Amino acid sequence: KNEVEQSPQNLTAQEGEFITINCSYSVGISALHWLQQHPGGGIVSLFMLSSGKKKHGRLIATINIQEKHSSLHITASHPRDSAVYICAVRSTTSGTYKYIFGTGTRLKVLA
Amino acid sequence: DTEVTQTPKHLVMGMTNKKSLKCEQHMGHRAMYWYKQKAKKPPELMFVYSYEKLSINESVPSRFSPECPNSSLLNLHLHALQPEDSALYLCASSQGDRANINEKLFFGSGTQLSVL
């Protein structure tokens, strides 16, 4: 079992739909990142969370440290949101520079 | 400037070639990373430089040789690669402050490498 699990693995939505991507982890963490990767490779860091909730535009990220769970929500989804969304955690035992990555959620938003 | 710049974007090389990948950032970050990513898989850590010293080597074969000439530059020298080394190679950087748990990772757009 992976230390960082994401669900769903693949998601197709219609434009305008509310989307939720989940990340569960089994290790103690000091930080959790939500990353976005478009076809062609480049990765963009969307959020870094160590507690609570963050919002940026149509994106909202939450984390529940006790339940070892984080969610990424996209409101009013748009075709340009189509990408792979990756959850990555920095565990408390693996040192400052090591991140454990989830396998990603492939999101396709149809017009 | 909040960019990590990688060159080249694409590289095709033969198994006997020697080539280098370059990565540059001007954010004053003191930690720089090389990741390898195969299609539809998450990135795998290869190397980390912290304050221009090699901090982590994830048992990477010696045909990959990292170099950090200064705090802004990171190179990955490639020699005698195998076809299975074909992948997207991503560079990243972060502030490098061990006391700051809120460090953000900044990624470059990657070099798509094909080994023939």
Short mmCIF file of C-alpha atoms in Angstrom, two decimals:
data_model
loop_
_atom_site.label_atom_id
_atom_site.label_comp_id
_atom_site.label_asym_id
_atom_site.label_seq_id
_atom_site.Cartn_x
_atom_site.Cartn_y
_atom_site.Cartn_z
CA LYS A 1 0.00 0.00 0.00
CA ASN A 2 1.34 3.43 -0.96
CA GLU A 3 1.97 5.86 1.88
CA VAL A 4 0.07 8.52 -0.09
CA GLU A 5 -3.14 7.48 -1.82
CA GLN A 6 -5.22 9.65 -4.10
CA SER A 7 -8.76 9.19 -5.32
CA PRO A 8 -10.16 9.09 -7.84
CA GLN A 9 -7.37 8.10 -10.23
CA ASN A 10 -9.29 9.49 -13.20
CA LEU A 11 -12.10 12.01 -13.28
CA THR A 12 -14.13 13.44 -16.13
CA ALA A 13 -16.40 16.39 -15.42
CA GLN A 14 -18.58 18.79 -17.33
CA GLU A 15 -17.65 22.45 -17.38
CA GLY A 16 -19.06 24.22 -14.35
CA GLU A 17 -19.13 21.20 -12.07
CA PHE A 18 -17.74 21.20 -8.54
CA ILE A 19 -14.80 18.80 -8.30
CA THR A 20 -13.21 17.11 -5.30
CA ILE A 21 -9.93 15.22 -5.30
CA ASN A 22 -8.90 13.35 -2.18
CA CYS A 23 -5.53 12.51 -0.66
CA SER A 24 -4.99 10.15 2.27
CA TYR A 25 -1.63 9.46 3.84
CA SER A 26 -0.38 7.02 6.42
CA VAL A 27 2.73 8.80 7.73
CA GLY A 28 3.26 11.73 10.06
CA ILE A 29 3.75 14.84 8.00
CA SER A 30 5.11 18.34 8.40
CA ALA A 31 3.60 19.66 5.16
CA LEU A 32 1.38 18.62 2.26
CA HIS A 33 1.52 20.05 -1.24
CA TRP A 34 -1.04 20.04 -4.00
CA LEU A 35 0.62 20.17 -7.40
CA GLN A 36 -0.78 20.58 -10.90
CA GLN A 37 0.89 19.06 -13.95
CA HIS A 38 -0.28 19.88 -17.46
CA PRO A 39 0.51 17.73 -20.50
CA GLY A 40 4.02 18.68 -21.55
CA GLY A 41 5.41 18.31 -18.10
CA GLY A 42 5.77 21.44 -16.00
CA ILE A 43 4.57 21.16 -12.41
CA VAL A 44 3.01 24.09 -10.58
CA SER A 45 2.65 24.18 -6.82
CA LEU A 46 -0.96 25.12 -6.03
CA PHE A 47 -0.97 24.95 -2.24
CA MET A 48 1.25 24.10 0.68
CA LEU A 49 -0.71 23.12 3.79
CA SER A 50 0.25 22.20 7.30
CA SER A 51 -3.19 22.81 8.82
CA GLY A 52 -6.64 24.17 8.07
CA LYS A 53 -7.79 25.49 4.73
CA LYS A 54 -6.47 27.66 1.92
CA LYS A 55 -8.26 29.29 -1.00
CA HIS A 56 -6.92 30.72 -4.22
CA GLY A 57 -9.40 31.79 -6.85
CA ARG A 58 -11.60 28.78 -7.68
CA LEU A 59 -9.36 26.36 -5.81
CA ILE A 60 -9.77 25.37 -2.17
CA ALA A 61 -7.53 22.98 -0.27
CA THR A 62 -8.26 21.54 3.16
CA ILE A 63 -6.35 19.26 5.46
CA ASN A 64 -7.40 17.26 8.52
CA ILE A 65 -4.24 16.29 10.35
CA GLN A 66 -6.00 13.96 12.79
CA GLU A 67 -7.66 12.02 9.99
CA LYS A 68 -4.56 12.20 7.74
CA HIS A 69 -6.62 13.45 4.85
CA SER A 70 -6.61 16.38 2.47
CA SER A 71 -8.99 17.47 -0.25
CA LEU A 72 -8.61 19.74 -3.25
CA HIS A 73 -11.81 21.34 -4.49
CA ILE A 74 -12.31 23.12 -7.79
CA THR A 75 -15.42 25.27 -8.07
CA ALA A 76 -16.96 26.16 -11.45
CA SER A 77 -14.56 23.86 -13.30
CA HIS A 78 -13.26 24.87 -16.71
CA PRO A 79 -11.57 22.92 -19.52
CA ARG A 80 -8.30 24.68 -18.70
CA ASP A 81 -8.38 22.90 -15.32
CA SER A 82 -7.72 19.64 -17.19
CA ALA A 83 -4.44 18.36 -15.79
CA VAL A 84 -2.96 15.82 -13.40
CA TYR A 85 -3.29 16.83 -9.75
CA ILE A 86 -0.66 15.39 -7.43
CA CYS A 87 -0.59 15.30 -3.65
CA ALA A 88 2.88 15.26 -2.11
CA VAL A 89 3.74 15.07 1.58
CA ARG A 90 6.90 15.82 3.49
CA SER A 91 7.00 13.25 6.23
CA THR A 92 8.36 13.96 9.69
CA THR A 93 10.81 11.07 9.40
CA SER A 94 12.15 11.39 5.87
CA GLY A 95 13.92 14.71 6.32
CA THR A 96 13.47 18.19 4.94
CA TYR A 97 14.02 17.44 1.29
CA LYS A 98 12.15 14.21 0.65
CA TYR A 99 8.57 14.28 -0.55
CA ILE A 100 6.32 11.27 -0.92
CA PHE A 101 4.14 11.66 -4.00
CA GLY A 102 0.70 10.28 -4.67
CA THR A 103 0.09 8.68 -8.06
CA GLY A 104 -1.99 11.60 -9.24
CA THR A 105 -5.56 12.25 -10.32
CA ARG A 106 -6.13 12.79 -14.02
CA LEU A 107 -8.85 15.39 -14.47
CA LYS A 108 -10.56 16.10 -17.76
CA VAL A 109 -13.12 18.90 -17.89
CA LEU A 110 -15.34 18.85 -20.96
CA ALA A 111 -16.77 21.99 -22.50
CA ASP B 1 11.39 36.11 -10.80
CA THR B 2 9.71 32.93 -9.54
CA GLU B 3 10.87 30.65 -12.31
CA VAL B 4 12.96 27.55 -12.55
CA THR B 5 14.31 27.35 -16.09
CA GLN B 6 15.37 24.07 -17.62
CA THR B 7 17.19 23.51 -20.90
CA PRO B 8 16.85 21.86 -23.28
CA LYS B 9 13.12 21.11 -23.35
CA HIS B 10 13.67 18.01 -25.47
CA LEU B 11 16.76 15.85 -25.94
CA VAL B 12 17.38 12.77 -28.05
CA MET B 13 20.64 10.96 -27.47
CA GLY B 14 22.33 7.72 -28.35
CA MET B 15 23.64 5.31 -25.76
CA THR B 16 27.25 6.39 -26.37
CA ASN B 17 26.59 10.12 -26.22
CA LYS B 18 27.48 12.54 -23.44
CA LYS B 19 25.00 15.33 -22.79
CA SER B 20 24.02 17.68 -19.99
CA LEU B 21 20.77 19.01 -18.64
CA LYS B 22 20.73 22.48 -17.15
CA CYS B 23 18.59 24.10 -14.49
CA GLU B 24 18.67 27.69 -13.29
CA GLN B 25 16.82 29.73 -10.65
CA HIS B 26 17.28 33.27 -9.39
CA MET B 27 15.04 33.15 -6.33
CA GLY B 28 17.94 32.79 -3.89
CA HIS B 29 16.91 29.21 -3.17
CA ARG B 30 19.60 27.08 -1.54
CA ALA B 31 18.05 23.64 -2.17
CA MET B 32 17.87 22.24 -5.68
CA TYR B 33 16.50 18.88 -6.78
CA TRP B 34 16.56 16.49 -9.71
CA TYR B 35 13.53 14.27 -10.25
CA LYS B 36 12.88 11.62 -12.87
CA GLN B 37 9.32 11.02 -14.05
CA LYS B 38 8.14 8.17 -16.24
CA ALA B 39 4.84 8.48 -18.10
CA LYS B 40 1.77 8.36 -15.83
CA LYS B 41 3.94 7.93 -12.73
CA PRO B 42 4.78 10.37 -9.95
CA PRO B 43 8.21 12.06 -9.88
CA GLU B 44 11.04 10.05 -8.29
CA LEU B 45 13.73 11.90 -6.39
CA MET B 46 17.25 11.47 -7.76
CA PHE B 47 19.47 14.09 -6.11
CA VAL B 48 19.25 17.04 -3.74
CA TYR B 49 21.81 19.79 -3.35
CA SER B 50 21.69 21.90 -0.22
CA TYR B 51 23.89 24.99 -0.10
CA GLU B 52 25.76 23.67 -3.15
CA LYS B 53 26.65 20.39 -1.46
CA LEU B 54 25.19 17.04 -2.48
CA SER B 55 22.79 16.21 0.32
CA ILE B 56 20.84 13.27 -1.08
CA ASN B 57 21.68 10.67 -3.74
CA GLU B 58 18.87 8.16 -4.05
CA SER B 59 21.18 5.36 -5.21
CA VAL B 60 21.19 6.73 -8.73
CA PRO B 61 23.43 4.91 -11.25
CA SER B 62 26.75 6.61 -11.92
CA ARG B 63 25.81 7.26 -15.55
CA PHE B 64 23.94 10.24 -14.04
CA SER B 65 26.31 12.80 -12.56
CA PRO B 66 24.95 15.93 -10.86
CA GLU B 67 26.85 19.16 -10.47
CA CYS B 68 26.03 22.40 -8.67
CA PRO B 69 28.51 25.04 -9.89
CA ASN B 70 26.89 27.82 -7.86
CA SER B 71 23.75 28.54 -5.88
CA SER B 72 21.73 29.36 -9.02
CA LEU B 73 22.74 26.52 -11.31
CA LEU B 74 22.26 22.78 -11.30
CA ASN B 75 23.45 20.43 -14.01
CA LEU B 76 22.85 16.77 -14.69
CA HIS B 77 25.55 15.15 -16.80
CA LEU B 78 24.50 12.09 -18.77
CA HIS B 79 26.80 9.42 -20.15
CA ALA B 80 26.21 5.93 -21.51
CA LEU B 81 22.50 6.00 -20.80
CA GLN B 82 20.14 3.14 -21.48
CA PRO B 83 16.80 3.28 -23.33
CA GLU B 84 15.01 2.72 -20.00
CA ASP B 85 16.42 6.06 -18.84
CA SER B 86 14.07 7.80 -21.26
CA ALA B 87 11.82 9.98 -19.11
CA LEU B 88 10.95 13.53 -18.14
CA TYR B 89 13.67 15.03 -15.96
CA LEU B 90 12.41 17.72 -13.63
CA CYS B 91 14.41 20.25 -11.68
CA ALA B 92 12.98 21.90 -8.57
CA SER B 93 14.12 24.35 -5.96
CA SER B 94 13.11 25.50 -2.50
CA GLN B 95 14.42 28.00 0.02
CA GLY B 96 16.45 25.32 1.77
CA ASP B 97 15.66 26.46 5.28
CA ARG B 98 15.41 23.29 7.37
CA ALA B 99 13.57 25.15 10.11
CA ASN B 100 10.81 26.29 7.77
CA ILE B 101 8.19 23.59 7.38
CA ASN B 102 6.23 25.85 5.07
CA GLU B 103 8.69 25.78 2.21
CA LYS B 104 7.20 25.72 -1.23
CA LEU B 105 8.64 23.68 -4.07
CA PHE B 106 9.13 25.36 -7.43
CA PHE B 107 9.44 23.12 -10.47
CA GLY B 108 10.84 23.69 -13.92
CA SER B 109 8.99 22.55 -17.03
CA GLY B 110 11.30 19.59 -17.48
CA THR B 111 13.50 18.04 -20.14
CA GLN B 112 11.90 15.21 -22.11
CA LEU B 113 14.76 12.80 -22.72
CA SER B 114 14.73 9.99 -25.27
CA VAL B 115 17.61 7.51 -25.34
CA LEU B 116 17.91 5.53 -28.56
#
